[in-house]
mmCIF file of C-alpha atoms and ligand atoms in Angstrom:
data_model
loop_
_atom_site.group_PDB
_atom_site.id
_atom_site.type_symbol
_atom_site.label_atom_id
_atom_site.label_comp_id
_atom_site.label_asym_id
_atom_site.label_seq_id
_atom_site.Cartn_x
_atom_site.Cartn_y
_atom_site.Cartn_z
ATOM 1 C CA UNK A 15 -118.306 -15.954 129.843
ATOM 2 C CA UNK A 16 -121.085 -18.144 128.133
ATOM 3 C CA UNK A 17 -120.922 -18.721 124.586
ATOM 4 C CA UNK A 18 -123.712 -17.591 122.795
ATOM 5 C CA UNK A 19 -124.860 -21.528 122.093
ATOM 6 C CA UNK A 20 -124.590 -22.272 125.334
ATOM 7 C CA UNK A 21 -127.113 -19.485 126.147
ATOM 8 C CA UNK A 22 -129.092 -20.385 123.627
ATOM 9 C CA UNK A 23 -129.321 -24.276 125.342
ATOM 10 C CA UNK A 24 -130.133 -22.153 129.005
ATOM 11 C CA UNK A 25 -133.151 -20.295 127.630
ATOM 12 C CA UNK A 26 -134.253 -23.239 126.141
ATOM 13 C CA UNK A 27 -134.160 -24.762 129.292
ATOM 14 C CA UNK A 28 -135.812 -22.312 131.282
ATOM 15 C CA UNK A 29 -138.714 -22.291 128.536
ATOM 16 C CA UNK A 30 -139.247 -26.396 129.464
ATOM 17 C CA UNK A 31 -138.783 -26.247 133.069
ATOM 18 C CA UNK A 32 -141.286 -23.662 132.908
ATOM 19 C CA UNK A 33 -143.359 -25.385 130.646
ATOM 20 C CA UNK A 34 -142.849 -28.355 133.009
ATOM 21 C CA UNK A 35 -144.146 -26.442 136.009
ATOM 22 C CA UNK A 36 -147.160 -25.269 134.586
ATOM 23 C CA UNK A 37 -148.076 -28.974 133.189
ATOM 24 C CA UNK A 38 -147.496 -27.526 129.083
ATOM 25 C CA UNK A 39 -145.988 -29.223 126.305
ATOM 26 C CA UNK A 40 -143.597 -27.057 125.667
ATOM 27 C CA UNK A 41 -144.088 -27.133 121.936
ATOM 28 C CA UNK A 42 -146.815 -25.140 122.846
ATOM 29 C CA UNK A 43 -143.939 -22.304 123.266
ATOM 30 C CA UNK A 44 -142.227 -20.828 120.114
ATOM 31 C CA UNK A 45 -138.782 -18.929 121.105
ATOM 32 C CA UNK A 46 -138.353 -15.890 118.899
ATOM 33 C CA UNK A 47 -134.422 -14.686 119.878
ATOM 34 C CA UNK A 48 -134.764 -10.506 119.739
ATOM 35 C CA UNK A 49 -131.488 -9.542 117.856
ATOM 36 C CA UNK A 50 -131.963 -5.921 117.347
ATOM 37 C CA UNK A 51 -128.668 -4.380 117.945
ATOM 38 C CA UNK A 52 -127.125 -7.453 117.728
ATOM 39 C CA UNK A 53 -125.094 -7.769 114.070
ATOM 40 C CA UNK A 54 -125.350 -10.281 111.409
ATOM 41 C CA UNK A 55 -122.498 -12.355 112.153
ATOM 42 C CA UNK A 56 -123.494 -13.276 115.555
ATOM 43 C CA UNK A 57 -127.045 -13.832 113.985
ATOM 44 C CA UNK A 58 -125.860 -16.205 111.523
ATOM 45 C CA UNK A 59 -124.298 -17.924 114.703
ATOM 46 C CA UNK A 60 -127.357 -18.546 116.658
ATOM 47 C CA UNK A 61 -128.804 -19.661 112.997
ATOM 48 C CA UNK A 62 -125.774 -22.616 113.267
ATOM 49 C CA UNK A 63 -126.783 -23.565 117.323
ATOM 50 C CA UNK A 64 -130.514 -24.153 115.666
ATOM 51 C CA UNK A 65 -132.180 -21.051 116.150
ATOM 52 C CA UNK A 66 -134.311 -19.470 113.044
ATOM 53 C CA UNK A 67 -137.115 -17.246 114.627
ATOM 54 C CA UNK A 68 -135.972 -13.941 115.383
ATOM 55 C CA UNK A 69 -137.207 -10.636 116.505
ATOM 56 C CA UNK A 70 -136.301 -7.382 115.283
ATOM 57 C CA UNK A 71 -137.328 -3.928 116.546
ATOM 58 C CA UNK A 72 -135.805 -1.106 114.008
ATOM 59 C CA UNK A 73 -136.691 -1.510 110.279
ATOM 60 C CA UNK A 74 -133.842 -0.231 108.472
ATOM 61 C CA UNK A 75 -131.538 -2.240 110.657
ATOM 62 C CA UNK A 76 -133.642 -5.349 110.124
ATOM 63 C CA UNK A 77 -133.283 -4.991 106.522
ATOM 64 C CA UNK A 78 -129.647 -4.513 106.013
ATOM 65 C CA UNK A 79 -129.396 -7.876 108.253
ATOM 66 C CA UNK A 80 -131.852 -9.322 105.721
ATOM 67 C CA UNK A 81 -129.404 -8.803 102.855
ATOM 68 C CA UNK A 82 -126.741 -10.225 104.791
ATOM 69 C CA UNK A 83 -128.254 -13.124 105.459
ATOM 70 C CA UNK A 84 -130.722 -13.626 102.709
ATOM 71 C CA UNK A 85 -128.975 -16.981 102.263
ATOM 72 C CA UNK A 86 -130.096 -18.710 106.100
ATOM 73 C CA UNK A 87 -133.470 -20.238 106.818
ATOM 74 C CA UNK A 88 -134.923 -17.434 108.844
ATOM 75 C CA UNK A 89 -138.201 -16.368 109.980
ATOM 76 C CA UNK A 90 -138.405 -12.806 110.768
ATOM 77 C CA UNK A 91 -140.188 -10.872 113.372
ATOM 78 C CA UNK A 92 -140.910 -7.154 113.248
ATOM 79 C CA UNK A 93 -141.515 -6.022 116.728
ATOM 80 C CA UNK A 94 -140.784 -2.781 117.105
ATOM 81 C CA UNK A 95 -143.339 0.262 116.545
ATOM 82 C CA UNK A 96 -144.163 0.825 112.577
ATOM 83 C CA UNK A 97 -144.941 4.303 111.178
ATOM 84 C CA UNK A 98 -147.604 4.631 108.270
ATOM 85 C CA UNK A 99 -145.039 5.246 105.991
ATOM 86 C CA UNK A 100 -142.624 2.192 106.483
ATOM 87 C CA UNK A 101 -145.275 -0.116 105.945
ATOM 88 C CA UNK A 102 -144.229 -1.116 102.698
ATOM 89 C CA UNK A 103 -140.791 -2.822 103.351
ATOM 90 C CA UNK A 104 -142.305 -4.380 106.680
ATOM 91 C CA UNK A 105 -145.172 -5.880 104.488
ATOM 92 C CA UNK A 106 -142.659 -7.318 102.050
ATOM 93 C CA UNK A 107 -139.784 -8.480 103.836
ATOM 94 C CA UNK A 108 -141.223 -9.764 107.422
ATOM 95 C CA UNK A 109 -143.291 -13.343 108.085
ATOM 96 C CA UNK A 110 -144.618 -11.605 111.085
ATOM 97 C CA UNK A 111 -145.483 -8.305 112.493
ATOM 98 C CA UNK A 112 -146.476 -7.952 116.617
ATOM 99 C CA UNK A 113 -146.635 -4.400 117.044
ATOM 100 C CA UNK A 114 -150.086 -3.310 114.863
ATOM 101 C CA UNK A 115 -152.058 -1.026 117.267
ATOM 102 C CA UNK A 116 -153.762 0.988 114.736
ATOM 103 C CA UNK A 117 -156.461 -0.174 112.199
ATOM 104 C CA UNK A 118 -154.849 2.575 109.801
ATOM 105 C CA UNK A 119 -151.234 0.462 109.568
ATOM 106 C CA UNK A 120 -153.014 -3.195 109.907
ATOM 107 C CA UNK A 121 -154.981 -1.852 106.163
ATOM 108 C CA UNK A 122 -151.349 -0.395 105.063
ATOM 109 C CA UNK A 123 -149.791 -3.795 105.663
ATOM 110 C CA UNK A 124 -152.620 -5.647 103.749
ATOM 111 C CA UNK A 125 -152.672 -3.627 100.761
ATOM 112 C CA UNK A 126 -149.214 -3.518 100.300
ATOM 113 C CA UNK A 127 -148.326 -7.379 100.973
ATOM 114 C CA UNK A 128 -147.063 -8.949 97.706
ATOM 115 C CA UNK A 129 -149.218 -11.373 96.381
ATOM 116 C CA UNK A 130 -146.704 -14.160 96.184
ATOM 117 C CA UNK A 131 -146.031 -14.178 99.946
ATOM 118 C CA UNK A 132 -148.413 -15.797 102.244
ATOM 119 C CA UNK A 133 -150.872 -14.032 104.404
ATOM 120 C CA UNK A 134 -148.485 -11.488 106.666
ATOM 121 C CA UNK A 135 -148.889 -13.566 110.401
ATOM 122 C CA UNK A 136 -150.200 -9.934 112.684
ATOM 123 C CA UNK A 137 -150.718 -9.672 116.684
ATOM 124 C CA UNK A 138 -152.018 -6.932 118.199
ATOM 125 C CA UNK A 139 -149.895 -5.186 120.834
ATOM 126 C CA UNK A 140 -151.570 -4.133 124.062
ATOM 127 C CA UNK A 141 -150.787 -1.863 126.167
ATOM 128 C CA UNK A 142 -152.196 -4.151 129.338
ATOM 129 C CA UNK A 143 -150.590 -1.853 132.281
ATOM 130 C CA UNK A 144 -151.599 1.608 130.519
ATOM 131 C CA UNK A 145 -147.540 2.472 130.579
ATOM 132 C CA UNK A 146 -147.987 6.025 129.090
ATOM 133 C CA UNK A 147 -145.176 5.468 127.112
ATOM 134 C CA UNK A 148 -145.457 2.846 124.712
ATOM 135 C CA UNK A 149 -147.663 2.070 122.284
ATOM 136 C CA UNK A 150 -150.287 -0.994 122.073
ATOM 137 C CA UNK A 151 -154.060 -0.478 121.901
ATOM 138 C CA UNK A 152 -156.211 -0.106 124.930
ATOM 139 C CA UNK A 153 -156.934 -3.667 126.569
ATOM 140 C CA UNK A 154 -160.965 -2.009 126.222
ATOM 141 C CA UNK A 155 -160.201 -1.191 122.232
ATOM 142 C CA UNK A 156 -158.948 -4.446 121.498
ATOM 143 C CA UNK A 157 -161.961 -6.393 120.416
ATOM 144 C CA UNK A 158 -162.980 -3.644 117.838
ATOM 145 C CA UNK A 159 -159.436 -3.539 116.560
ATOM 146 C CA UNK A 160 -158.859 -7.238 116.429
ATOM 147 C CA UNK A 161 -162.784 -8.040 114.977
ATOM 148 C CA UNK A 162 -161.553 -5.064 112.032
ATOM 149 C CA UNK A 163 -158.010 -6.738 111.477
ATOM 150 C CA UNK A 164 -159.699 -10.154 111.445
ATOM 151 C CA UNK A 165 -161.200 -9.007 108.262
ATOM 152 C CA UNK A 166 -158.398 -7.570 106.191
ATOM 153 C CA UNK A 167 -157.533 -10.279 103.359
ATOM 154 C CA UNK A 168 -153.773 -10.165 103.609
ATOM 155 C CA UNK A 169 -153.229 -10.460 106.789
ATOM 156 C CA UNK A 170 -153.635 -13.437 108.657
ATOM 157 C CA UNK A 171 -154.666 -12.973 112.583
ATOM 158 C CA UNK A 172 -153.044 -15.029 114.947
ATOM 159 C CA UNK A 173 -153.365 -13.308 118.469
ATOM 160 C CA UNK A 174 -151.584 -10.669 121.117
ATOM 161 C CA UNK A 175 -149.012 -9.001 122.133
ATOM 162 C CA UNK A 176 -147.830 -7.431 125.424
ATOM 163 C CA UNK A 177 -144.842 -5.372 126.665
ATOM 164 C CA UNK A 178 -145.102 -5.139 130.628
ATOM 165 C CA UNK A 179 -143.397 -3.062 132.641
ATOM 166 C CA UNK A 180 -140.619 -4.617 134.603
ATOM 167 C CA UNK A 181 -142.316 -6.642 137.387
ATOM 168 C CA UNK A 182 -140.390 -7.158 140.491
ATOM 169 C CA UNK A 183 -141.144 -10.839 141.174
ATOM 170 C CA UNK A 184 -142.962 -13.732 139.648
ATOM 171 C CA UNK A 185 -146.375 -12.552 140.720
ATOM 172 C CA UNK A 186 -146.357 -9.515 140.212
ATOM 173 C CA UNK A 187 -145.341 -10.106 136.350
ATOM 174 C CA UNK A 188 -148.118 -12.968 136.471
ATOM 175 C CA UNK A 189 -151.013 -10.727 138.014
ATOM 176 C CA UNK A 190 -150.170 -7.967 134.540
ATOM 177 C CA UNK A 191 -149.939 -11.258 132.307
ATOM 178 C CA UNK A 192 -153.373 -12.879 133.946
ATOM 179 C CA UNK A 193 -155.077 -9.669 132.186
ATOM 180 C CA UNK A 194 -153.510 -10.359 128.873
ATOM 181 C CA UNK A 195 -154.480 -14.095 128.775
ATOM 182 C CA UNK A 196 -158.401 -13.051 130.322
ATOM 183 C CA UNK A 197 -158.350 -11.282 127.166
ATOM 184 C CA UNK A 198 -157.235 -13.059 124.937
ATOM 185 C CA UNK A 199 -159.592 -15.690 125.870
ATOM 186 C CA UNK A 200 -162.684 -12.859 125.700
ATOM 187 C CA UNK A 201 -161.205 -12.071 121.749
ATOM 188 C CA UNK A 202 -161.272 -16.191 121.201
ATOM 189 C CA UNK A 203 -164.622 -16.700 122.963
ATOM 190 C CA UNK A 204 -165.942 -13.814 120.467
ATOM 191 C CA UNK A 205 -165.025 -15.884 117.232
ATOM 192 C CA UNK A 206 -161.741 -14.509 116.511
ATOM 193 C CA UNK A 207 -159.454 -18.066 115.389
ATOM 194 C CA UNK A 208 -156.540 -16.786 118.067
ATOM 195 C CA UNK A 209 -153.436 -19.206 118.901
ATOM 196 C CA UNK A 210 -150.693 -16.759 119.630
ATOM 197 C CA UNK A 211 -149.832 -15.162 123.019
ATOM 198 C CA UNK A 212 -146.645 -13.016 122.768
ATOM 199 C CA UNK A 213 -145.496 -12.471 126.006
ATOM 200 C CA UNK A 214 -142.766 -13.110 128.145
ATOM 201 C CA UNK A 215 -138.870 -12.114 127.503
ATOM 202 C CA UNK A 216 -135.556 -12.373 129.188
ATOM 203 C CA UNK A 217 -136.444 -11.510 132.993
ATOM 204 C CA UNK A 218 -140.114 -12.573 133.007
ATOM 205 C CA UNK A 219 -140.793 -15.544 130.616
ATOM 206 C CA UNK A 220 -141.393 -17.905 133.464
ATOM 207 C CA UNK A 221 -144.545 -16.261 134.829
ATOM 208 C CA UNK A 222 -145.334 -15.532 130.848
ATOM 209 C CA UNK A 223 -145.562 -19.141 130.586
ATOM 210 C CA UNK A 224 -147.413 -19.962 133.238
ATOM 211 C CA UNK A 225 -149.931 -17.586 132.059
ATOM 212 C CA UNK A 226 -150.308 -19.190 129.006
ATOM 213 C CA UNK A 227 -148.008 -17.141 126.290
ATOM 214 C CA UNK A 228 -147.426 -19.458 123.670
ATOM 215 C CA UNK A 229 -144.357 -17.321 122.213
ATOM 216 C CA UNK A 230 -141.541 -15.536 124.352
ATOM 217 C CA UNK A 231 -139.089 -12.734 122.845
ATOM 218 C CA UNK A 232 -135.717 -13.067 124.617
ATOM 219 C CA UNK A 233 -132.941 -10.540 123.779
ATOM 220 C CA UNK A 234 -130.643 -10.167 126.131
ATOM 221 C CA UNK A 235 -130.693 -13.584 127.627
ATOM 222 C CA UNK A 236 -129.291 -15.131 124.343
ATOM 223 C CA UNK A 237 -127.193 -12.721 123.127
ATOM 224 C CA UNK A 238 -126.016 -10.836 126.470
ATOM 225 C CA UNK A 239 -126.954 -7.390 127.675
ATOM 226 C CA UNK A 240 -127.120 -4.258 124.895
ATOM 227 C CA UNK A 241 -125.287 -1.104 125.044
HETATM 228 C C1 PLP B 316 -135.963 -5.783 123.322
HETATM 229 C C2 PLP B 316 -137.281 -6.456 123.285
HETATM 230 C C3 PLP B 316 -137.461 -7.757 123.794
HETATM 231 C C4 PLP B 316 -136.361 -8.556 124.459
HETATM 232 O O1 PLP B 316 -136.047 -8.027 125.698
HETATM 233 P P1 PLP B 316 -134.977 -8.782 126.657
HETATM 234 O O2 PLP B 316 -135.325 -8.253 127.998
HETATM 235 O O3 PLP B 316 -133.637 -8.386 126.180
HETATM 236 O O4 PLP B 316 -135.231 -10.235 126.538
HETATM 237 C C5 PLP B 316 -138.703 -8.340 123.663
HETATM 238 N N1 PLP B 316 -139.736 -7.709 123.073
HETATM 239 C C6 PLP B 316 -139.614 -6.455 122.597
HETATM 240 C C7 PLP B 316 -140.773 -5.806 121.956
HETATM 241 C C8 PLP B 316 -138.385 -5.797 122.695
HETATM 242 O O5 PLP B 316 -138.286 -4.546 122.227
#
């Protein structure tokens, strides 16, 4: 069995061999380490082998980890689908949210981000293969969304974000990521100030990368598979 610093070391070496490959510097490609399920001790671990961006999917359970570890340097990552009314703890607690497909939740999380804090750091999630069921905003929809989101005041927007269906080979997951990365281009080329492409995680961050994502969300590849 590999230790969970050891894994840590792999992924990071897949993410520069892949960033080799596709002629990127791979500082270009933030690693957020998805730890939902995955309990505050072990988190604190990956903290110690030099990790401190991490990814979180369930909102109650990110918070009690929160208090846990209130005391480590980390930067945290809601991921997960947000309803309208636990907007309030994700707009005070989180650095980041990736999962805003509504205009409705993007105007929640603005109003109710404290002051103090900087800007909340958004992407919009898109739902790039139309899988019925998961959420993310039409690829067509996006613009509008993104042009509206651009304009809420505490908020700052910094790009996309895509959960693919399971491709079966390298091509397959690059042909669904190719769509994501023509559009995120059209959204830049329209004015919106974009530099985040979240996409990529455990079994497909290699093609991710070589389509461009600038930010991969690996569970299961750091912290081993969940029950
Ligand atoms: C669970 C999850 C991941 C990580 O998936 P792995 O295959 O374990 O790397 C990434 N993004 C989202 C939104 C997730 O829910």
């Amino acid at each position: 069995m590999t230790t969970l610093g050891e894994n840590l070391e792999l992924v990071r070496k897949r993410i520069a061999a892949a960033c080799a490959a596709a002629g990127r510097d791979p500082r270009q490609v933030t690693l957020l380490a998805v730890s939902k399920t995955v309990d505050a001790q072990t988190l604190a671990q990956a903290v110690a082998a030099g990790q401190s961006a991490f990814g979180e999917n369930y909102i109650q359970e990110a918070l009690n980890k929160m208090a846990l570890l209130k005391q480590l340097p980390i930067q945290w990552h809601c991921i997960g689908p947000i309803q309208s009314n636990k907007t309030r703890p994700v707009a005070e607690h989180f650095a980041w949210v990736h999962s805003v497909d509504r205009l409705k939740i993007a105007q929640r999380l603005s109003e109710q981000r404290p002051a103090q804090l900087e800007p909340l750091q958004v992407c919009i999630q898109v739902n790039v293969d139309a899988g019925a069921s998961k959420g993310g905003v039409l690829p067509d929809e996006a613009l509008a969304l993104a042009r509206e989101v651009a304009r809420l005041p505490r908020l700052k927007l910094r790009g996309l974000m895509t959960i693919p269906e399971p491709a079966p080979d390298f091509d397959s997951a690059c042909a669904v990521h190719r769509q994501t990365l023509a559009l995120f281009n059209a959204l830049r080329r329209d004015g919106l100030d974009l530099d985040t492409l979240s996409m990529g995680m455990s079994g497909d961050l290699e093609a991710a990368i070589h389509c461009g994502s600038t930010l991969v969300r690996v569970g299961s590849a750091i912290f081993g598979a969940r029950q």
